[in-house]
PDB file of C-alpha atoms and ligand atoms in Angstrom:
ATOM      1  CA  MET B 313      -6.887 -26.331 -49.352  1.00  0.00           C
ATOM      2  CA  ASN B 314      -4.229 -24.317 -51.094  1.00  0.00           C
ATOM      3  CA  LEU B 315      -2.533 -26.365 -53.766  1.00  0.00           C
ATOM      4  CA  ASN B 316      -0.253 -23.490 -54.700  1.00  0.00           C
ATOM      5  CA  PHE B 317      -1.665 -23.144 -58.183  1.00  0.00           C
ATOM      6  CA  SER B 318      -3.426 -19.890 -57.396  1.00  0.00           C
ATOM      7  CA  ASP B 319      -0.128 -18.153 -56.750  1.00  0.00           C
ATOM      8  CA  MET B 320       1.033 -18.806 -60.250  1.00  0.00           C
ATOM      9  CA  THR B 321      -0.197 -18.142 -63.726  1.00  0.00           C
ATOM     10  CA  LEU B 322      -2.778 -20.898 -63.505  1.00  0.00           C
ATOM     11  CA  LYS B 323      -5.242 -19.168 -61.192  1.00  0.00           C
ATOM     12  CA  ILE B 324      -7.295 -22.197 -60.316  1.00  0.00           C
ATOM     13  CA  LYS B 325      -7.322 -25.111 -57.940  1.00  0.00           C
ATOM     14  CA  PHE B 326      -7.691 -28.339 -59.842  1.00  0.00           C
ATOM     15  CA  ASN B 327      -9.581 -30.037 -57.040  1.00  0.00           C
ATOM     16  CA  GLU B 328     -12.366 -27.445 -57.269  1.00  0.00           C
ATOM     17  CA  LEU B 329     -13.010 -27.836 -60.988  1.00  0.00           C
ATOM     18  CA  ASN B 330     -16.031 -29.520 -62.481  1.00  0.00           C
ATOM     19  CA  HIS B 331     -15.676 -31.906 -65.375  1.00  0.00           C
ATOM     20  CA  ASP B 332     -16.179 -29.307 -68.113  1.00  0.00           C
ATOM     21  CA  GLU B 333     -13.575 -27.049 -66.526  1.00  0.00           C
ATOM     22  CA  TYR B 334     -11.074 -29.889 -66.420  1.00  0.00           C
ATOM     23  CA  ILE B 335     -11.643 -30.415 -70.132  1.00  0.00           C
ATOM     24  CA  PHE B 336     -11.093 -26.714 -70.767  1.00  0.00           C
ATOM     25  CA  TYR B 337      -7.815 -26.545 -68.857  1.00  0.00           C
ATOM     26  CA  ILE B 338      -6.520 -29.802 -70.289  1.00  0.00           C
ATOM     27  CA  ASP B 339      -7.271 -28.537 -73.798  1.00  0.00           C
ATOM     28  CA  ASN B 340      -5.483 -25.275 -73.016  1.00  0.00           C
ATOM     29  CA  HIS B 341      -2.672 -26.632 -70.857  1.00  0.00           C
ATOM     30  CA  LYS B 342       0.053 -25.308 -73.128  1.00  0.00           C
ATOM     31  CA  LYS B 343      -0.916 -21.747 -72.240  1.00  0.00           C
ATOM     32  CA  TYR B 344       0.045 -22.257 -68.614  1.00  0.00           C
ATOM     33  CA  LYS B 345       3.706 -22.658 -67.923  1.00  0.00           C
ATOM     34  CA  ASP B 346       2.999 -23.923 -64.422  1.00  0.00           C
ATOM     35  CA  PHE B 347       0.511 -26.581 -65.501  1.00  0.00           C
ATOM     36  CA  ASN B 348       1.290 -29.488 -63.209  1.00  0.00           C
ATOM     37  CA  THR B 349       0.178 -32.873 -64.455  1.00  0.00           C
ATOM     38  CA  LEU B 350       0.885 -34.603 -61.148  1.00  0.00           C
ATOM     39  CA  GLY B 351      -1.334 -32.030 -59.443  1.00  0.00           C
ATOM     40  CA  LEU B 352      -3.992 -32.620 -62.060  1.00  0.00           C
ATOM     41  CA  TYR B 353      -4.056 -36.377 -61.533  1.00  0.00           C
ATOM     42  CA  ARG B 354      -3.943 -36.068 -57.751  1.00  0.00           C
ATOM     43  CA  SER B 355      -6.847 -33.653 -57.804  1.00  0.00           C
ATOM     44  CA  ILE B 356      -9.052 -36.147 -59.623  1.00  0.00           C
ATOM     45  CA  ILE B 357      -8.860 -38.381 -56.554  1.00  0.00           C
ATOM     46  CA  GLU B 358      -9.545 -35.515 -54.127  1.00  0.00           C
ATOM     47  CA  ASN B 359     -12.192 -33.610 -56.054  1.00  0.00           C
ATOM     48  CA  ASP B 360     -15.590 -33.721 -54.317  1.00  0.00           C
ATOM     49  CA  LYS B 361     -17.404 -32.082 -57.202  1.00  0.00           C
ATOM     50  CA  LEU B 362     -16.841 -34.975 -59.559  1.00  0.00           C
ATOM     51  CA  SER B 363     -18.971 -38.097 -59.543  1.00  0.00           C
ATOM     52  CA  LEU B 364     -17.116 -41.356 -60.002  1.00  0.00           C
ATOM     53  CA  PRO B 365     -18.049 -41.598 -63.709  1.00  0.00           C
ATOM     54  CA  GLU B 366     -16.843 -38.001 -64.133  1.00  0.00           C
ATOM     55  CA  LYS B 367     -13.575 -38.818 -62.404  1.00  0.00           C
ATOM     56  CA  ILE B 368     -13.042 -41.722 -64.764  1.00  0.00           C
ATOM     57  CA  ALA B 369     -13.952 -39.593 -67.787  1.00  0.00           C
ATOM     58  CA  THR B 370     -11.615 -36.811 -66.614  1.00  0.00           C
ATOM     59  CA  ARG B 371      -8.781 -39.278 -66.152  1.00  0.00           C
ATOM     60  CA  ASP B 372      -9.346 -40.809 -69.565  1.00  0.00           C
ATOM     61  CA  TYR B 373      -9.449 -37.385 -71.152  1.00  0.00           C
ATOM     62  CA  ALA B 374      -6.235 -36.344 -69.378  1.00  0.00           C
ATOM     63  CA  HIS B 375      -4.561 -39.525 -70.632  1.00  0.00           C
ATOM     64  CA  LYS B 376      -4.985 -38.312 -74.205  1.00  0.00           C
ATOM     65  CA  SER B 377      -2.526 -35.506 -73.472  1.00  0.00           C
ATOM     66  CA  PHE B 378      -0.536 -36.719 -70.497  1.00  0.00           C
ATOM     67  CA  LYS B 379      -0.353 -40.514 -70.617  1.00  0.00           C
ATOM     68  CA  LYS B 380       3.416 -40.477 -70.805  1.00  0.00           C
ATOM     69  CA  SER B 381       3.729 -38.197 -67.785  1.00  0.00           C
ATOM     70  CA  PHE B 382       1.193 -40.365 -66.026  1.00  0.00           C
ATOM     71  CA  ASP B 383       3.333 -43.443 -66.570  1.00  0.00           C
ATOM     72  CA  PHE B 384       6.238 -41.619 -64.908  1.00  0.00           C
ATOM     73  CA  LEU B 385       4.113 -41.307 -61.786  1.00  0.00           C
ATOM     74  CA  GLN B 386       4.907 -44.959 -61.146  1.00  0.00           C
ATOM     75  CA  LEU B 387       8.298 -43.657 -60.091  1.00  0.00           C
ATOM     76  CA  LYS B 388       7.409 -40.185 -58.899  1.00  0.00           C
ATOM     77  CA  ASP B 389       4.204 -40.875 -57.013  1.00  0.00           C
ATOM     78  CA  PRO B 390       3.234 -44.538 -57.272  1.00  0.00           C
ATOM     79  CA  LYS B 391       0.347 -44.219 -54.831  1.00  0.00           C
ATOM     80  CA  THR B 392      -1.363 -41.616 -56.979  1.00  0.00           C
ATOM     81  CA  PHE B 393      -0.665 -43.747 -60.041  1.00  0.00           C
ATOM     82  CA  VAL B 394      -2.396 -46.745 -58.489  1.00  0.00           C
ATOM     83  CA  ASP B 395      -5.282 -44.730 -57.044  1.00  0.00           C
ATOM     84  CA  VAL B 396      -5.989 -43.023 -60.367  1.00  0.00           C
ATOM     85  CA  SER B 397      -5.555 -46.217 -62.377  1.00  0.00           C
ATOM     86  CA  SER B 398      -7.960 -48.171 -60.206  1.00  0.00           C
ATOM     87  CA  LEU B 399     -10.751 -45.586 -60.102  1.00  0.00           C
ATOM     88  CA  GLY B 400     -14.076 -47.377 -60.205  1.00  0.00           C
ATOM     89  CA  ILE B 401     -12.507 -50.804 -59.927  1.00  0.00           C
ATOM     90  CA  ASN B 402     -13.081 -52.932 -56.846  1.00  0.00           C
ATOM     91  CA  LEU B 403      -9.648 -54.412 -56.419  1.00  0.00           C
ATOM     92  CA  THR B 404      -9.333 -57.809 -54.821  1.00  0.00           C
ATOM     93  CA  LYS B 405      -6.232 -58.407 -52.739  1.00  0.00           C
ATOM     94  CA  ALA B 406      -4.815 -60.354 -55.674  1.00  0.00           C
ATOM     95  CA  ASP B 407      -5.607 -57.526 -58.100  1.00  0.00           C
ATOM     96  CA  GLU B 408      -3.908 -55.056 -55.818  1.00  0.00           C
ATOM     97  CA  ARG B 409      -0.852 -57.282 -55.493  1.00  0.00           C
ATOM     98  CA  LYS B 410      -0.657 -57.624 -59.276  1.00  0.00           C
ATOM     99  CA  MET B 411      -0.986 -53.882 -59.729  1.00  0.00           C
ATOM    100  CA  TRP B 412       1.879 -53.105 -57.347  1.00  0.00           C
ATOM    101  CA  ASP B 413       4.007 -55.831 -58.917  1.00  0.00           C
ATOM    102  CA  ASP B 414       3.487 -54.177 -62.286  1.00  0.00           C
ATOM    103  CA  VAL B 415       4.424 -50.786 -60.836  1.00  0.00           C
ATOM    104  CA  ILE B 416       7.630 -52.245 -59.401  1.00  0.00           C
ATOM    105  CA  LYS B 417       8.488 -53.782 -62.787  1.00  0.00           C
ATOM    106  CA  ASN B 418       7.725 -50.589 -64.656  1.00  0.00           C
ATOM    107  CA  GLN B 419       9.821 -48.545 -62.236  1.00  0.00           C
ATOM    108  CA  GLN B 420      12.839 -50.590 -63.266  1.00  0.00           C
ATOM    109  CA  ILE B 421      12.027 -50.099 -66.931  1.00  0.00           C
ATOM    110  CA  ILE B 422      11.822 -46.338 -66.401  1.00  0.00           C
ATOM    111  CA  LEU B 423      15.034 -46.249 -64.363  1.00  0.00           C
ATOM    112  CA  ASN B 424      16.885 -48.384 -66.888  1.00  0.00           C
ATOM    113  CA  ASP B 425      15.829 -46.269 -69.825  1.00  0.00           C
ATOM    114  CA  LYS B 426      19.002 -44.582 -70.985  1.00  0.00           C
ATOM    115  CA  ARG B 427      17.171 -41.466 -72.037  1.00  0.00           C
ATOM    116  CA  ILE B 428      15.689 -41.148 -68.579  1.00  0.00           C
ATOM    117  CA  LYS B 429      18.901 -41.790 -66.692  1.00  0.00           C
ATOM    118  CA  HIS B 430      20.115 -38.288 -67.352  1.00  0.00           C
ATOM    119  CA  ARG B 431      17.047 -36.673 -65.955  1.00  0.00           C
ATOM    120  CA  ASN B 432      16.807 -35.793 -62.333  1.00  0.00           C
ATOM    121  CA  PHE B 433      14.544 -38.179 -60.526  1.00  0.00           C
ATOM    122  CA  GLY B 434      16.044 -37.496 -57.141  1.00  0.00           C
ATOM    123  CA  THR B 435      17.171 -40.180 -54.778  1.00  0.00           C
ATOM    124  CA  HIS B 436      15.135 -43.323 -54.588  1.00  0.00           C
ATOM    125  CA  SER B 437      15.506 -46.260 -52.286  1.00  0.00           C
ATOM    126  CA  LYS B 438      13.602 -49.473 -51.888  1.00  0.00           C
ATOM    127  CA  HIS B 439      10.668 -49.744 -49.547  1.00  0.00           C
ATOM    128  CA  ASP B 440      12.062 -52.547 -47.442  1.00  0.00           C
ATOM    129  CA  CYS B 441      10.130 -53.149 -44.257  1.00  0.00           C
ATOM    130  CA  PRO B 442       9.998 -56.123 -41.882  1.00  0.00           C
ATOM    131  CA  TYR B 443       6.578 -57.283 -43.090  1.00  0.00           C
ATOM    132  CA  ASP B 444       7.030 -60.222 -45.449  1.00  0.00           C
ATOM    133  CA  ASP B 445       3.649 -59.771 -47.073  1.00  0.00           C
ATOM    134  CA  CYS B 446       3.842 -55.993 -47.391  1.00  0.00           C
ATOM    135  CA  ILE B 447       2.323 -54.908 -50.664  1.00  0.00           C
ATOM    136  CA  TYR B 448       4.971 -52.215 -51.172  1.00  0.00           C
ATOM    137  CA  LYS B 449       7.950 -54.536 -50.760  1.00  0.00           C
ATOM    138  CA  GLY B 450      10.579 -53.746 -53.405  1.00  0.00           C
ATOM    139  CA  LEU B 451       8.878 -50.529 -54.467  1.00  0.00           C
ATOM    140  CA  MET B 452      11.282 -47.709 -55.286  1.00  0.00           C
ATOM    141  CA  VAL B 453      10.375 -44.644 -53.250  1.00  0.00           C
ATOM    142  CA  ARG B 454      11.766 -41.255 -52.442  1.00  0.00           C
ATOM    143  CA  PRO B 455      12.993 -40.973 -48.845  1.00  0.00           C
ATOM    144  CA  SER B 456      10.401 -38.252 -48.255  1.00  0.00           C
ATOM    145  CA  SER B 457       7.563 -40.241 -49.793  1.00  0.00           C
ATOM    146  CA  ARG B 458       4.576 -41.372 -47.751  1.00  0.00           C
ATOM    147  CA  LEU B 459       5.438 -44.811 -49.137  1.00  0.00           C
ATOM    148  CA  ALA B 460       8.874 -44.833 -47.552  1.00  0.00           C
ATOM    149  CA  TRP B 461       8.539 -47.556 -44.990  1.00  0.00           C
ATOM    150  CA  GLY B 462       9.414 -45.407 -41.994  1.00  0.00           C
ATOM    151  CA  SER B 463       6.660 -42.920 -42.525  1.00  0.00           C
ATOM    152  CA  MET B 464       4.282 -45.694 -43.447  1.00  0.00           C
ATOM    153  CA  HIS B 465       4.816 -48.157 -40.625  1.00  0.00           C
ATOM    154  CA  PHE B 466       6.260 -46.305 -37.647  1.00  0.00           C
ATOM    155  CA  ASP B 467       3.221 -44.578 -36.244  1.00  0.00           C
ATOM    156  CA  SER B 468       0.556 -47.080 -37.146  1.00  0.00           C
ATOM    157  CA  ASP B 469       0.640 -50.823 -37.278  1.00  0.00           C
ATOM    158  CA  LYS B 470       0.052 -52.470 -40.583  1.00  0.00           C
ATOM    159  CA  SER B 471      -3.472 -53.746 -40.111  1.00  0.00           C
ATOM    160  CA  ARG B 472      -4.693 -50.371 -38.970  1.00  0.00           C
ATOM    161  CA  TYR B 473      -3.108 -48.793 -42.018  1.00  0.00           C
ATOM    162  CA  GLN B 474      -4.725 -51.282 -44.320  1.00  0.00           C
ATOM    163  CA  GLN B 475      -8.149 -50.740 -42.869  1.00  0.00           C
ATOM    164  CA  LYS B 476      -9.134 -47.234 -41.923  1.00  0.00           C
ATOM    165  CA  ALA B 477      -6.224 -44.861 -41.646  1.00  0.00           C
ATOM    166  CA  LYS B 478      -5.634 -44.617 -45.371  1.00  0.00           C
ATOM    167  CA  SER B 479      -7.472 -41.399 -46.131  1.00  0.00           C
ATOM    168  CA  ASP B 480      -6.473 -39.627 -42.914  1.00  0.00           C
ATOM    169  CA  ARG B 481      -2.895 -40.528 -43.557  1.00  0.00           C
ATOM    170  CA  ARG B 482      -3.126 -39.312 -47.106  1.00  0.00           C
ATOM    171  CA  LYS B 483      -4.413 -35.935 -45.990  1.00  0.00           C
ATOM    172  CA  MET B 484      -1.672 -35.552 -43.414  1.00  0.00           C
ATOM    173  CA  ASP B 485       1.058 -36.590 -45.769  1.00  0.00           C
ATOM    174  CA  ARG B 486      -0.360 -34.415 -48.488  1.00  0.00           C
ATOM    175  CA  LYS B 487       0.344 -31.322 -46.413  1.00  0.00           C
ATOM    176  CA  ARG B 488       3.929 -32.328 -45.871  1.00  0.00           C
ATOM    177  CA  GLU B 489       4.390 -33.233 -49.489  1.00  0.00           C
ATOM    178  CA  GLN B 490       2.987 -30.058 -50.980  1.00  0.00           C
ATOM    179  CA  VAL B 491       6.381 -28.476 -50.566  1.00  0.00           C
ATOM    180  CA  ILE B 492       7.999 -30.964 -52.896  1.00  0.00           C
ATOM    181  CA  ILE B 493       5.187 -31.533 -55.378  1.00  0.00           C
ATOM    182  CA  SER B 494       6.271 -28.664 -57.578  1.00  0.00           C
ATOM    183  CA  ASP B 495       9.644 -30.166 -58.380  1.00  0.00           C
ATOM    184  CA  GLN B 496       8.403 -33.708 -58.703  1.00  0.00           C
ATOM    185  CA  ILE B 497       7.359 -33.372 -62.282  1.00  0.00           C
ATOM    186  CA  ASP B 498       9.430 -31.782 -64.980  1.00  0.00           C
ATOM    187  CA  ASN B 499       7.744 -32.597 -68.248  1.00  0.00           C
TER     188      ASN B 499
HETATM  189 ZN1   ZN L1040       5.976 -52.232 -45.902  1.00  0.00          ZN
END
């Protein structure tokens, strides 16, 4: 899969790196003007070369340099934020609910931060679907996001989504979203 990195000064695909290579590029990230932290975190989820302990170690190592950018993902790409945060953890339904509630709270904190207000975060609107128990209810999302309720609920009913379609859906949406990834992060 082409993640667009190879066209730019960073001639690698994050999702094909092994753990040592991640460490190298994280250590040297300042040399690459197109280093994309959102792409980095997303790739940890997708990378087939990393074992689960390596994924966790890579994430923790990335946090040393990019924790602040990572926290912004709650607004920019909340699904990736939750997926990366919960690596290796078997979330109960209650855990998952709590995690999304925290994301929704933190989104407001980020949006209310005066310093942040002047930065371009694009247009967000609330995920507001007809399902009373929807885990994304109240979540701020971009209209183009795979978490916008239209793209999430229209073509698959909720139970199907919650069971098996997750990864397929993610792959499909990933393709569509590649176009906008590059301007989603501006640190
Ligand atoms: Zn919903």
